[in-house]
mmCIF file of C-alpha atoms in Angstrom:
data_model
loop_
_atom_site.group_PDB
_atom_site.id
_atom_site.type_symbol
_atom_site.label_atom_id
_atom_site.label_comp_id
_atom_site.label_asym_id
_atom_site.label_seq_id
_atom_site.Cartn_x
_atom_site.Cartn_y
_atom_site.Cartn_z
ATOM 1 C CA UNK A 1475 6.425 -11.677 14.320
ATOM 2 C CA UNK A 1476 4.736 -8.237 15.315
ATOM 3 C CA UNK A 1477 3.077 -6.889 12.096
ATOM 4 C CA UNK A 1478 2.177 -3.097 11.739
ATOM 5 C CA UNK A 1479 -0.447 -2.452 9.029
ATOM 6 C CA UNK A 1480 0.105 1.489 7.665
ATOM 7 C CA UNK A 1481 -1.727 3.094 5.269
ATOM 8 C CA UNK A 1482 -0.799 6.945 3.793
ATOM 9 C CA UNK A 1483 -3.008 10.070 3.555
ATOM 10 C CA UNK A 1484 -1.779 13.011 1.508
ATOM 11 C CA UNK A 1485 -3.670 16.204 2.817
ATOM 12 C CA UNK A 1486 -5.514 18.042 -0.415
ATOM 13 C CA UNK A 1487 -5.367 14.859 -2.326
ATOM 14 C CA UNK A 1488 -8.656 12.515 -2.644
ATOM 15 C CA UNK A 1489 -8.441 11.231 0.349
ATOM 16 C CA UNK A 1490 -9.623 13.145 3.842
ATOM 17 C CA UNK A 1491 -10.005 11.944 7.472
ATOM 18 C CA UNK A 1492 -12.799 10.242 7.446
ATOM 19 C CA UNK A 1493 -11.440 7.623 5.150
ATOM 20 C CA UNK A 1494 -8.451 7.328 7.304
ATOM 21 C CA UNK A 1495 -11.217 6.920 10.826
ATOM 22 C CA UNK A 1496 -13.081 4.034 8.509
ATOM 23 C CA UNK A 1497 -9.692 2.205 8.010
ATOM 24 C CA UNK A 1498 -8.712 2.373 11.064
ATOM 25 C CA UNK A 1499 -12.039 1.283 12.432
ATOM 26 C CA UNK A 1500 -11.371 -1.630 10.013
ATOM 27 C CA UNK A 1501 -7.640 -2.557 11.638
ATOM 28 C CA UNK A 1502 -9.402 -2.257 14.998
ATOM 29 C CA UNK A 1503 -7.189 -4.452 17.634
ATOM 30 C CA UNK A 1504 -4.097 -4.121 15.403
ATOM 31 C CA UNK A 1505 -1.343 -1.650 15.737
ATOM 32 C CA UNK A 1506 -1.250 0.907 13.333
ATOM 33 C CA UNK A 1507 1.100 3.603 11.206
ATOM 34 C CA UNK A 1508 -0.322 6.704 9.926
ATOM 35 C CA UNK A 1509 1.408 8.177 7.401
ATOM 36 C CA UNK A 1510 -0.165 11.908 6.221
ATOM 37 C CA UNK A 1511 1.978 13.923 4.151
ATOM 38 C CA UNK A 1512 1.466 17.583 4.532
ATOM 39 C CA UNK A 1513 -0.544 19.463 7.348
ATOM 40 C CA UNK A 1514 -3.936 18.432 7.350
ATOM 41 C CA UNK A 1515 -5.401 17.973 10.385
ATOM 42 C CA UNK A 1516 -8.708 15.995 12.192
ATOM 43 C CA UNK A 1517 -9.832 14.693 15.427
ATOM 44 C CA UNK A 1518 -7.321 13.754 17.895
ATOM 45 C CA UNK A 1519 -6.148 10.196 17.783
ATOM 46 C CA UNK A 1520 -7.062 8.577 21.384
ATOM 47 C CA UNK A 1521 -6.490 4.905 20.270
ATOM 48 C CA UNK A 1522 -3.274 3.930 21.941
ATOM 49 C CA UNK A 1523 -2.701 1.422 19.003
ATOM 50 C CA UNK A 1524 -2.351 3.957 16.411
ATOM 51 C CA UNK A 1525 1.631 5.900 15.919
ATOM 52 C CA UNK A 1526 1.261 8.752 13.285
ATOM 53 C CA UNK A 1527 4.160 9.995 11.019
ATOM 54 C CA UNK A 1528 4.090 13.457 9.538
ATOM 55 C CA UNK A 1529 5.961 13.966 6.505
ATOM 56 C CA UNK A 1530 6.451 17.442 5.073
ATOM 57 C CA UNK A 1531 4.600 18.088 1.808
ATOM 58 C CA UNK A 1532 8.011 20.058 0.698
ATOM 59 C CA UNK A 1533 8.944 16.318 -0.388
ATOM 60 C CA UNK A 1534 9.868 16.227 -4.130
ATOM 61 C CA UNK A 1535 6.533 14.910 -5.833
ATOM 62 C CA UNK A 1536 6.761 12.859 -8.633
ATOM 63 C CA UNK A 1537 5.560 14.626 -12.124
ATOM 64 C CA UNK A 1538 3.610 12.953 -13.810
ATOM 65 C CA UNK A 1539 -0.261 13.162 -15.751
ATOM 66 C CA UNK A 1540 -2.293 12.010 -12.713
ATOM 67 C CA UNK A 1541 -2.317 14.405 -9.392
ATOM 68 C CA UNK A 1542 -3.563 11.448 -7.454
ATOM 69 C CA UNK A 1543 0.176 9.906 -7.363
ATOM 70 C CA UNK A 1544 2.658 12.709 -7.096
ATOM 71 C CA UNK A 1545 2.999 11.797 -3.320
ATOM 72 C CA UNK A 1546 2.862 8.387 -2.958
ATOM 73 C CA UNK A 1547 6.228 7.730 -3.484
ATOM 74 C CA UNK A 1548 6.367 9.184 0.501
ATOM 75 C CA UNK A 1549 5.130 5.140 1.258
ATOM 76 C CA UNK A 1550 8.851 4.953 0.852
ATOM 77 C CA UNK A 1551 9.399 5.984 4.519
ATOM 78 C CA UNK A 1552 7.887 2.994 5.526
ATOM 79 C CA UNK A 1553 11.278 1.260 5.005
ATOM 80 C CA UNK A 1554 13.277 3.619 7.821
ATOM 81 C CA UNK A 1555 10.926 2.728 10.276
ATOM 82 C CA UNK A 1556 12.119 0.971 13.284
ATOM 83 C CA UNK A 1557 10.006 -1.918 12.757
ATOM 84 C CA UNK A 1558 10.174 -5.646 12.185
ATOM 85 C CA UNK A 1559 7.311 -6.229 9.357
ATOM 86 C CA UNK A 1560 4.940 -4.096 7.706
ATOM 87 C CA UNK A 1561 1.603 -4.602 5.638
ATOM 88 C CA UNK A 1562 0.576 -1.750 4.171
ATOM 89 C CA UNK A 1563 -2.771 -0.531 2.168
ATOM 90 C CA UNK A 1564 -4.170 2.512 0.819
ATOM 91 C CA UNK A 1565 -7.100 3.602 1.760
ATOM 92 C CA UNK A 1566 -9.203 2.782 -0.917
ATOM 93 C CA UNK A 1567 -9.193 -0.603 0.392
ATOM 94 C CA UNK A 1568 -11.826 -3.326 2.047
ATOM 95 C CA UNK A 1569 -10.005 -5.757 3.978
ATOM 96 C CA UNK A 1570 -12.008 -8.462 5.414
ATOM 97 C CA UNK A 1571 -11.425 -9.940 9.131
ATOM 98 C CA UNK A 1572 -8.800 -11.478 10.387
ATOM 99 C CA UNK A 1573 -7.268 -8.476 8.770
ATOM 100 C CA UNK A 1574 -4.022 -10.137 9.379
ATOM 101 C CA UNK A 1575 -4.821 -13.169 7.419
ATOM 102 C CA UNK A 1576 -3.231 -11.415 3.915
ATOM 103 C CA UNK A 1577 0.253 -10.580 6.272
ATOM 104 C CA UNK A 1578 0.599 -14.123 7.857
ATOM 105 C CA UNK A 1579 0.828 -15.665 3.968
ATOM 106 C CA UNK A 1580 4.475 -13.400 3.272
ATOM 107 C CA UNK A 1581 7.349 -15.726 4.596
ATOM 108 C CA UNK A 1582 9.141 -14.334 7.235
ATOM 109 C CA UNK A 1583 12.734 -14.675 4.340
ATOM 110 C CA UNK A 1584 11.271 -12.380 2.024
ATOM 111 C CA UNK A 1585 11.617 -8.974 2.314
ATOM 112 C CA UNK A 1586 9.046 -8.081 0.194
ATOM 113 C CA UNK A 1587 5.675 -9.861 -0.660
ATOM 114 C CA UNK A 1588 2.303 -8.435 -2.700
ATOM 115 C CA UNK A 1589 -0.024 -9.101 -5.231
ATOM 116 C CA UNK A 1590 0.773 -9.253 -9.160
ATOM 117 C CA UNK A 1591 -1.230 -6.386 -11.026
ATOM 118 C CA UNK A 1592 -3.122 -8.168 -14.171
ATOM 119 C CA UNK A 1593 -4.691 -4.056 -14.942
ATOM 120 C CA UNK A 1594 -1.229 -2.688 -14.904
ATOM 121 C CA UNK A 1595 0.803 -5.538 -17.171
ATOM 122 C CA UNK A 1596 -2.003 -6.197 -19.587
ATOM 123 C CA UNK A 1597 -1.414 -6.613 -22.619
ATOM 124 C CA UNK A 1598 2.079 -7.839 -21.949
ATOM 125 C CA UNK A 1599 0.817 -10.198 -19.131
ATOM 126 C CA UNK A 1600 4.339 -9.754 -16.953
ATOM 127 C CA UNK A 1601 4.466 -11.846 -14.215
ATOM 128 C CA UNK A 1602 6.738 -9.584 -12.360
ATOM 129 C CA UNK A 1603 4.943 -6.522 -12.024
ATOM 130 C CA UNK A 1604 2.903 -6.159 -9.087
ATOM 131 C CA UNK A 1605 0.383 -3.681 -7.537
ATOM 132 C CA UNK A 1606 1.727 -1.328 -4.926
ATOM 133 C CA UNK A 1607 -1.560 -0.673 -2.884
ATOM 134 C CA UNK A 1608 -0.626 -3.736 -0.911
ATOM 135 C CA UNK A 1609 2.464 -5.280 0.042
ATOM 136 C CA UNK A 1610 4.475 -6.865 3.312
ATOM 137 C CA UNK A 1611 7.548 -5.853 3.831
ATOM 138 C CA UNK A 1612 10.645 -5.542 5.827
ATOM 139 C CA UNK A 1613 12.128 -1.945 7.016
ATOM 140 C CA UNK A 1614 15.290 -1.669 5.634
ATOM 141 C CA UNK A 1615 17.026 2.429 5.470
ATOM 142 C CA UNK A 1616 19.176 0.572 2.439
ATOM 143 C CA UNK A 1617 16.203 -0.117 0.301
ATOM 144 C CA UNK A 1618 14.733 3.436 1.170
ATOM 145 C CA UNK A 1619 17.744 5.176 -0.110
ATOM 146 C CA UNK A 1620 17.311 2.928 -2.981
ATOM 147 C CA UNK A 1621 14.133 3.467 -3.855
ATOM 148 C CA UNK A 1622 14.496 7.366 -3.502
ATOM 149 C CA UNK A 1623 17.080 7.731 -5.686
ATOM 150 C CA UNK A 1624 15.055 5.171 -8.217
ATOM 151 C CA UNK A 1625 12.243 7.829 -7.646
ATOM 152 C CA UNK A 1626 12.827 11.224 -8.854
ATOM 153 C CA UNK A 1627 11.941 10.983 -12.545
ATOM 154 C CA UNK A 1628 8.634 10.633 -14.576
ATOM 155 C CA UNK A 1629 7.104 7.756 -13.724
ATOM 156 C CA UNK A 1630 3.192 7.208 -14.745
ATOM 157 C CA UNK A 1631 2.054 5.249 -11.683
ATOM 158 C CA UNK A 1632 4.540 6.965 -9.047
ATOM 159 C CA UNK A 1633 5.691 4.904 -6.360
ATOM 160 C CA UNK A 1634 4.261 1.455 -8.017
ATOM 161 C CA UNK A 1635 6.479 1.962 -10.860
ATOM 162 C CA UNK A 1636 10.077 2.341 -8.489
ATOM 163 C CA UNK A 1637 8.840 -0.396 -6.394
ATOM 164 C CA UNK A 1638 9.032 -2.833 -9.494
ATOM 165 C CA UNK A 1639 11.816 -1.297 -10.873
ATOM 166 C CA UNK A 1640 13.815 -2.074 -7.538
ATOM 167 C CA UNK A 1641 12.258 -5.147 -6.269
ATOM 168 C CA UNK A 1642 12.547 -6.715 -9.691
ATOM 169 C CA UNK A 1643 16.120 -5.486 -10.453
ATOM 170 C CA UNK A 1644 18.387 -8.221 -8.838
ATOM 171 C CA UNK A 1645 15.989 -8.690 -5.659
ATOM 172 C CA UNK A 1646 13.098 -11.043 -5.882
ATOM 173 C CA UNK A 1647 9.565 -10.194 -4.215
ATOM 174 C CA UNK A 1648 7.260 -13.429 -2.899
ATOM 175 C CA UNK A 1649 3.999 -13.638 -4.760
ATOM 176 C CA UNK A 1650 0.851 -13.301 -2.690
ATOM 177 C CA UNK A 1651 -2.565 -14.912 -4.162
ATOM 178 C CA UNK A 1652 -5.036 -12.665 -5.950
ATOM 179 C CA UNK A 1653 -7.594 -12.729 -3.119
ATOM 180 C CA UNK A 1654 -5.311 -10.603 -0.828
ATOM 181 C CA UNK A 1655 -5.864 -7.502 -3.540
ATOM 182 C CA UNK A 1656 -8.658 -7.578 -5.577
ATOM 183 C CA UNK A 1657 -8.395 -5.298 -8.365
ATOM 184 C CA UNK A 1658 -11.581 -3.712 -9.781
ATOM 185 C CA UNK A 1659 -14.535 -5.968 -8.351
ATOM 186 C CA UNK A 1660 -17.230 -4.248 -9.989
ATOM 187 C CA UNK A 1661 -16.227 -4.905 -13.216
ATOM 188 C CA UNK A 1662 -14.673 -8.759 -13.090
ATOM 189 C CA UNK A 1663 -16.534 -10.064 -10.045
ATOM 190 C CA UNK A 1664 -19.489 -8.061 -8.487
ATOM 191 C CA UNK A 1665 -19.889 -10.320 -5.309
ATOM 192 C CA UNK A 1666 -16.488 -9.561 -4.550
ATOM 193 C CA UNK A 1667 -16.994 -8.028 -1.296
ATOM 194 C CA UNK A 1668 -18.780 -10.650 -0.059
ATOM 195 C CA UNK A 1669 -17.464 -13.493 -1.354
ATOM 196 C CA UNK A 1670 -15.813 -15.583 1.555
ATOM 197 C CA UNK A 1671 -12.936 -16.520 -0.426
ATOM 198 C CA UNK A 1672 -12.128 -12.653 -1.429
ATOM 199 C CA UNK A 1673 -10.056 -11.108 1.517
ATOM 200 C CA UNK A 1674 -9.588 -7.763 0.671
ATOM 201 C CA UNK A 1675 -10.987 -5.794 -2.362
ATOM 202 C CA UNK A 1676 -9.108 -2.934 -3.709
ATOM 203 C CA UNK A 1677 -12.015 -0.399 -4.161
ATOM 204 C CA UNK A 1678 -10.254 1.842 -6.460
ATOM 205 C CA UNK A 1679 -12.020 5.214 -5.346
ATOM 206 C CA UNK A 1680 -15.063 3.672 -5.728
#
């Protein structure tokens, strides 16, 4: 199965272009989905690979404490898009060659597949709450309805918080091991980016 491996700029937020060129020079050889939300704009994109999606920043943001997430709930798109699988990460992300070695591990049944957040569900230790800066999943225009209607209210980590509420409402989501989203390497695990056995470290804004 054909995976497409997106990632989401909002224009103004911390984020600018020249993250977005280092991630895709890091998917090199893979086809990828821009998503930018608003109308920022940088060099034109000659790699044939590459499909950008422009989404309006007139979008309903999410209010909440932290600027950062009012617009990531727009990663919600990603489920009306007419493709077959997905893997998605934000750009605050190192992900290790074969890129597609994280994507390969979700089972082609589930619909959804990512990495339990141990920041996030401490000190309740939840198994079922995972981090949204990674996942696999299957395009589905049911599930995006879903999860916009799930996302219009207060919610302190945005987008992260629907996607639980959803996927863990009735629907199950496939565990994926620790290594495929490393949370916070500089404080748990300095060597994490280049430790073999890491395969993508979620940089945090570092």
């Amino acid at each position: 199965m054909r995976v497409v491996f997106a990632t989401l700029l909002v224009c103004g937020g911390p984020y600018h272009y020249r993250h977005l060129q280092d991630w895709s020079r890091m998917m090199r050889g893979e086809h990828q989905l821009w998503l930018i939300v608003g109308n920022c704009t940088g060099p034109p994109v000659a790699n044939r690979n590459v499909r950008v999606v422009r989404i309006p920043k007139g979008i309903p943001s999410v209010g909440n404490a932290h600027d950062k997430f009012r617009y990531l709930h727009a990663k919600f798109h990603l489920w009306e898009l007419p493709y077959k699988r997905i893997a998605y990460y934000d750009l605050d992300f190192e992900v290790k060659r074969p890129v597609s070695r994280c994507a390969t591990l979700c089972p082609a049944h589930a619909d959804m597949c990512a990495v339990r957040d141990p920041v996030a569900t401490w000190p309740l230790r939840s198994k079922t709450y995972f981090n949204a800066g990674f996942f696999v999943m299957t395009p589905s225009k049911g599930v995006a309805r879903a999860l916009k209607r799930l996302g219009t209210d207060y919610r302190t980590f945005a987008e992260q918080d629907t996607m639980n509420e959803y996927f863990n409402r009735g629907r199950t989501w496939h565990h994926l091991p620790k290594e495929c989203n490393w949370l916070h390497y500089a404080e748990n695990r300095p060597t994490a980016r280049t430790d073999p056995d890491v395969f993508a470290v979620h940089l945090r804004g570092q």
